[in-house]
Amino acid sequence: MRNWKPVGLVLVASLALTNPSFAAGNDSVVGKWRTPSKHGVVELGRCGESVCGRLVDSDGLKTNPDLRDGNNKDATKRTRKIKGLQIVGGFKAKGNEWVEGQIYNPEDGGTYKATITPSGANSLKLKGCIVWPLCKTQTWTRIP
């Protein structure tokens, strides 16, 4: 009887080398994260081969659970609710990072190019840029 374990390991290694989203193993960013401003909570999850995130809580939502996207640059979107709004998405896996994504900031209605880099089991760095080098990096902390 043949032992198939080595073949399985070779198959897994092969997938990791040929499929960037598999290689990234970036499910490490999946979960709820506290942002450093206004006690925001963003829930990141898999969206196909990418990750996306929705705003689930913030100081503004605690004050007004019906808060709307009033600062959106697109006037047709200003009546949509902020709670549950997808604000992060469009990323591609690259090594242990998620790159070429976007983050939407409801406070100013702007959408920015973004990169997510895990920086430990319970933190990640999210960098948003108007254009490089005009970038800002935030550290998000995992919520257990």
PDB file of C-alpha atoms in Angstrom:
ATOM      1  CA  MET A   1       0.000   0.000   0.000  1.00  0.00           C
ATOM      2  CA  ARG A   2       1.338   3.425  -0.935  1.00  0.00           C
ATOM      3  CA  ASN A   3       1.665   6.252   1.527  1.00  0.00           C
ATOM      4  CA  TRP A   4      -0.046   9.290  -0.038  1.00  0.00           C
ATOM      5  CA  LYS A   5       0.945  11.876   2.572  1.00  0.00           C
ATOM      6  CA  PRO A   6       3.987  13.163   0.638  1.00  0.00           C
ATOM      7  CA  VAL A   7       1.881  13.577  -2.475  1.00  0.00           C
ATOM      8  CA  GLY A   8      -0.670  15.554  -0.454  1.00  0.00           C
ATOM      9  CA  LEU A   9       2.067  17.802   0.896  1.00  0.00           C
ATOM     10  CA  VAL A  10       3.475  18.281  -2.592  1.00  0.00           C
ATOM     11  CA  LEU A  11      -0.005  19.179  -3.862  1.00  0.00           C
ATOM     12  CA  VAL A  12      -0.510  21.720  -1.061  1.00  0.00           C
ATOM     13  CA  ALA A  13       2.945  23.213  -1.668  1.00  0.00           C
ATOM     14  CA  SER A  14       2.256  23.357  -5.391  1.00  0.00           C
ATOM     15  CA  LEU A  15      -1.046  25.160  -4.828  1.00  0.00           C
ATOM     16  CA  ALA A  16       0.654  27.611  -2.493  1.00  0.00           C
ATOM     17  CA  LEU A  17       3.272  28.458  -5.105  1.00  0.00           C
ATOM     18  CA  THR A  18       0.889  28.790  -8.039  1.00  0.00           C
ATOM     19  CA  ASN A  19      -2.170  30.420  -6.480  1.00  0.00           C
ATOM     20  CA  PRO A  20      -1.395  33.741  -4.754  1.00  0.00           C
ATOM     21  CA  SER A  21      -4.605  33.782  -2.716  1.00  0.00           C
ATOM     22  CA  PHE A  22      -3.859  30.292  -1.374  1.00  0.00           C
ATOM     23  CA  ALA A  23      -0.206  31.135  -0.759  1.00  0.00           C
ATOM     24  CA  ALA A  24      -1.079  34.252   1.180  1.00  0.00           C
ATOM     25  CA  GLY A  25      -2.977  32.264   3.773  1.00  0.00           C
ATOM     26  CA  ASN A  26      -4.458  35.632   4.501  1.00  0.00           C
ATOM     27  CA  ASP A  27      -7.465  34.432   6.363  1.00  0.00           C
ATOM     28  CA  SER A  28      -5.459  35.904   9.244  1.00  0.00           C
ATOM     29  CA  VAL A  29      -7.173  39.236   8.497  1.00  0.00           C
ATOM     30  CA  VAL A  30     -10.682  37.743   8.716  1.00  0.00           C
ATOM     31  CA  GLY A  31     -12.549  38.910  11.811  1.00  0.00           C
ATOM     32  CA  LYS A  32     -13.635  42.055  13.634  1.00  0.00           C
ATOM     33  CA  TRP A  33     -11.158  44.909  13.963  1.00  0.00           C
ATOM     34  CA  ARG A  34     -11.141  48.107  16.050  1.00  0.00           C
ATOM     35  CA  THR A  35      -9.987  51.169  14.150  1.00  0.00           C
ATOM     36  CA  PRO A  36      -8.042  53.895  15.979  1.00  0.00           C
ATOM     37  CA  SER A  37     -10.556  56.637  15.225  1.00  0.00           C
ATOM     38  CA  LYS A  38     -14.013  56.997  16.727  1.00  0.00           C
ATOM     39  CA  HIS A  39     -14.053  53.412  18.060  1.00  0.00           C
ATOM     40  CA  GLY A  40     -14.880  52.068  14.625  1.00  0.00           C
ATOM     41  CA  VAL A  41     -15.424  48.339  14.199  1.00  0.00           C
ATOM     42  CA  VAL A  42     -14.879  46.826  10.762  1.00  0.00           C
ATOM     43  CA  GLU A  43     -15.652  43.188  10.041  1.00  0.00           C
ATOM     44  CA  LEU A  44     -13.289  41.771   7.418  1.00  0.00           C
ATOM     45  CA  GLY A  45     -14.220  38.612   5.541  1.00  0.00           C
ATOM     46  CA  ARG A  46     -13.434  36.723   2.369  1.00  0.00           C
ATOM     47  CA  CYS A  47     -15.085  37.926  -0.835  1.00  0.00           C
ATOM     48  CA  GLY A  48     -14.143  35.276  -3.352  1.00  0.00           C
ATOM     49  CA  GLU A  49     -10.374  35.504  -3.816  1.00  0.00           C
ATOM     50  CA  SER A  50     -10.292  38.888  -2.070  1.00  0.00           C
ATOM     51  CA  VAL A  51     -11.222  40.352   1.293  1.00  0.00           C
ATOM     52  CA  CYS A  52     -13.800  43.012   2.004  1.00  0.00           C
ATOM     53  CA  GLY A  53     -14.999  44.757   5.112  1.00  0.00           C
ATOM     54  CA  ARG A  54     -18.143  46.343   6.460  1.00  0.00           C
ATOM     55  CA  LEU A  55     -18.516  49.015   9.115  1.00  0.00           C
ATOM     56  CA  VAL A  56     -20.464  47.437  11.974  1.00  0.00           C
ATOM     57  CA  ASP A  57     -20.048  49.958  14.801  1.00  0.00           C
ATOM     58  CA  SER A  58     -18.596  53.376  15.702  1.00  0.00           C
ATOM     59  CA  ASP A  59     -19.161  56.273  18.072  1.00  0.00           C
ATOM     60  CA  GLY A  60     -21.393  57.867  15.430  1.00  0.00           C
ATOM     61  CA  LEU A  61     -23.513  54.705  15.100  1.00  0.00           C
ATOM     62  CA  LYS A  62     -23.872  54.463  18.880  1.00  0.00           C
ATOM     63  CA  THR A  63     -25.224  58.016  18.893  1.00  0.00           C
ATOM     64  CA  ASN A  64     -27.358  57.554  15.773  1.00  0.00           C
ATOM     65  CA  PRO A  65     -27.943  53.954  14.593  1.00  0.00           C
ATOM     66  CA  ASP A  66     -29.634  55.378  11.465  1.00  0.00           C
ATOM     67  CA  LEU A  67     -26.553  57.417  10.458  1.00  0.00           C
ATOM     68  CA  ARG A  68     -26.408  58.075   6.699  1.00  0.00           C
ATOM     69  CA  ASP A  69     -23.566  58.528   4.206  1.00  0.00           C
ATOM     70  CA  GLY A  70     -24.108  62.299   4.024  1.00  0.00           C
ATOM     71  CA  ASN A  71     -20.538  63.188   3.020  1.00  0.00           C
ATOM     72  CA  ASN A  72     -20.395  60.916  -0.025  1.00  0.00           C
ATOM     73  CA  LYS A  73     -19.115  62.736  -3.102  1.00  0.00           C
ATOM     74  CA  ASP A  74     -21.866  60.978  -5.093  1.00  0.00           C
ATOM     75  CA  ALA A  75     -25.090  62.742  -4.073  1.00  0.00           C
ATOM     76  CA  THR A  76     -27.177  59.681  -5.018  1.00  0.00           C
ATOM     77  CA  LYS A  77     -25.463  57.670  -2.245  1.00  0.00           C
ATOM     78  CA  ARG A  78     -25.907  60.154   0.586  1.00  0.00           C
ATOM     79  CA  THR A  79     -29.068  58.510   1.922  1.00  0.00           C
ATOM     80  CA  ARG A  80     -27.610  55.010   2.316  1.00  0.00           C
ATOM     81  CA  LYS A  81     -27.054  53.766   5.859  1.00  0.00           C
ATOM     82  CA  ILE A  82     -23.512  53.687   7.213  1.00  0.00           C
ATOM     83  CA  LYS A  83     -24.094  50.597   9.390  1.00  0.00           C
ATOM     84  CA  GLY A  84     -23.182  47.534   7.363  1.00  0.00           C
ATOM     85  CA  LEU A  85     -21.709  49.613   4.535  1.00  0.00           C
ATOM     86  CA  GLN A  86     -18.824  47.937   2.719  1.00  0.00           C
ATOM     87  CA  ILE A  87     -15.896  50.310   3.157  1.00  0.00           C
ATOM     88  CA  VAL A  88     -12.987  47.961   2.298  1.00  0.00           C
ATOM     89  CA  GLY A  89     -12.599  45.799  -0.811  1.00  0.00           C
ATOM     90  CA  GLY A  90     -11.014  44.955  -4.139  1.00  0.00           C
ATOM     91  CA  PHE A  91      -7.752  43.515  -2.775  1.00  0.00           C
ATOM     92  CA  LYS A  92      -5.355  41.034  -4.352  1.00  0.00           C
ATOM     93  CA  ALA A  93      -3.188  38.680  -2.315  1.00  0.00           C
ATOM     94  CA  LYS A  94       0.553  39.289  -2.567  1.00  0.00           C
ATOM     95  CA  GLY A  95       2.732  37.339  -0.155  1.00  0.00           C
ATOM     96  CA  ASN A  96       1.307  37.983   3.290  1.00  0.00           C
ATOM     97  CA  GLU A  97      -0.310  41.290   2.234  1.00  0.00           C
ATOM     98  CA  TRP A  98      -3.495  42.337   0.529  1.00  0.00           C
ATOM     99  CA  VAL A  99      -2.700  44.986  -2.102  1.00  0.00           C
ATOM    100  CA  GLU A 100      -4.382  47.135  -4.760  1.00  0.00           C
ATOM    101  CA  GLY A 101      -7.565  47.481  -2.717  1.00  0.00           C
ATOM    102  CA  GLN A 102      -9.654  50.449  -1.669  1.00  0.00           C
ATOM    103  CA  ILE A 103     -10.974  51.935   1.530  1.00  0.00           C
ATOM    104  CA  TYR A 104     -13.909  54.327   1.706  1.00  0.00           C
ATOM    105  CA  ASN A 105     -13.939  56.950   4.462  1.00  0.00           C
ATOM    106  CA  PRO A 106     -17.521  57.997   5.302  1.00  0.00           C
ATOM    107  CA  GLU A 107     -16.184  60.968   7.291  1.00  0.00           C
ATOM    108  CA  ASP A 108     -14.925  62.744   4.164  1.00  0.00           C
ATOM    109  CA  GLY A 109     -16.678  60.759   1.414  1.00  0.00           C
ATOM    110  CA  GLY A 110     -13.334  59.830  -0.163  1.00  0.00           C
ATOM    111  CA  THR A 111     -12.187  56.477  -1.537  1.00  0.00           C
ATOM    112  CA  TYR A 112      -8.477  55.714  -1.266  1.00  0.00           C
ATOM    113  CA  LYS A 113      -6.066  53.076  -2.577  1.00  0.00           C
ATOM    114  CA  ALA A 114      -5.254  50.682   0.246  1.00  0.00           C
ATOM    115  CA  THR A 115      -2.984  47.886   1.415  1.00  0.00           C
ATOM    116  CA  ILE A 116      -3.560  45.553   4.374  1.00  0.00           C
ATOM    117  CA  THR A 117      -0.548  43.999   6.092  1.00  0.00           C
ATOM    118  CA  PRO A 118      -0.939  41.654   9.066  1.00  0.00           C
ATOM    119  CA  SER A 119       1.453  42.718  11.829  1.00  0.00           C
ATOM    120  CA  GLY A 120       0.880  39.931  14.321  1.00  0.00           C
ATOM    121  CA  ALA A 121      -2.005  37.701  15.309  1.00  0.00           C
ATOM    122  CA  ASN A 122      -4.025  40.586  16.729  1.00  0.00           C
ATOM    123  CA  SER A 123      -3.094  43.637  14.672  1.00  0.00           C
ATOM    124  CA  LEU A 124      -2.848  44.761  11.097  1.00  0.00           C
ATOM    125  CA  LYS A 125      -1.647  47.849   9.274  1.00  0.00           C
ATOM    126  CA  LEU A 126      -4.023  49.432   6.811  1.00  0.00           C
ATOM    127  CA  LYS A 127      -2.387  52.026   4.574  1.00  0.00           C
ATOM    128  CA  GLY A 128      -4.622  54.339   2.561  1.00  0.00           C
ATOM    129  CA  CYS A 129      -3.236  56.672  -0.104  1.00  0.00           C
ATOM    130  CA  ILE A 130      -4.660  59.564  -2.102  1.00  0.00           C
ATOM    131  CA  VAL A 131      -1.644  59.083  -4.373  1.00  0.00           C
ATOM    132  CA  TRP A 132       1.746  57.755  -3.332  1.00  0.00           C
ATOM    133  CA  PRO A 133       3.463  59.170  -1.209  1.00  0.00           C
ATOM    134  CA  LEU A 134       0.407  60.898   0.291  1.00  0.00           C
ATOM    135  CA  CYS A 135      -0.535  57.971   2.535  1.00  0.00           C
ATOM    136  CA  LYS A 136      -1.719  57.385   6.068  1.00  0.00           C
ATOM    137  CA  THR A 137      -1.254  54.119   7.961  1.00  0.00           C
ATOM    138  CA  GLN A 138      -3.513  52.966  10.767  1.00  0.00           C
ATOM    139  CA  THR A 139      -3.062  50.030  13.115  1.00  0.00           C
ATOM    140  CA  TRP A 140      -6.246  48.026  13.586  1.00  0.00           C
ATOM    141  CA  THR A 141      -6.598  45.737  16.612  1.00  0.00           C
ATOM    142  CA  ARG A 142      -8.475  42.437  16.552  1.00  0.00           C
ATOM    143  CA  ILE A 143     -11.605  42.247  18.680  1.00  0.00           C
ATOM    144  CA  PRO A 144     -11.868  38.794  20.322  1.00  0.00           C
TER     145      PRO A 144
END
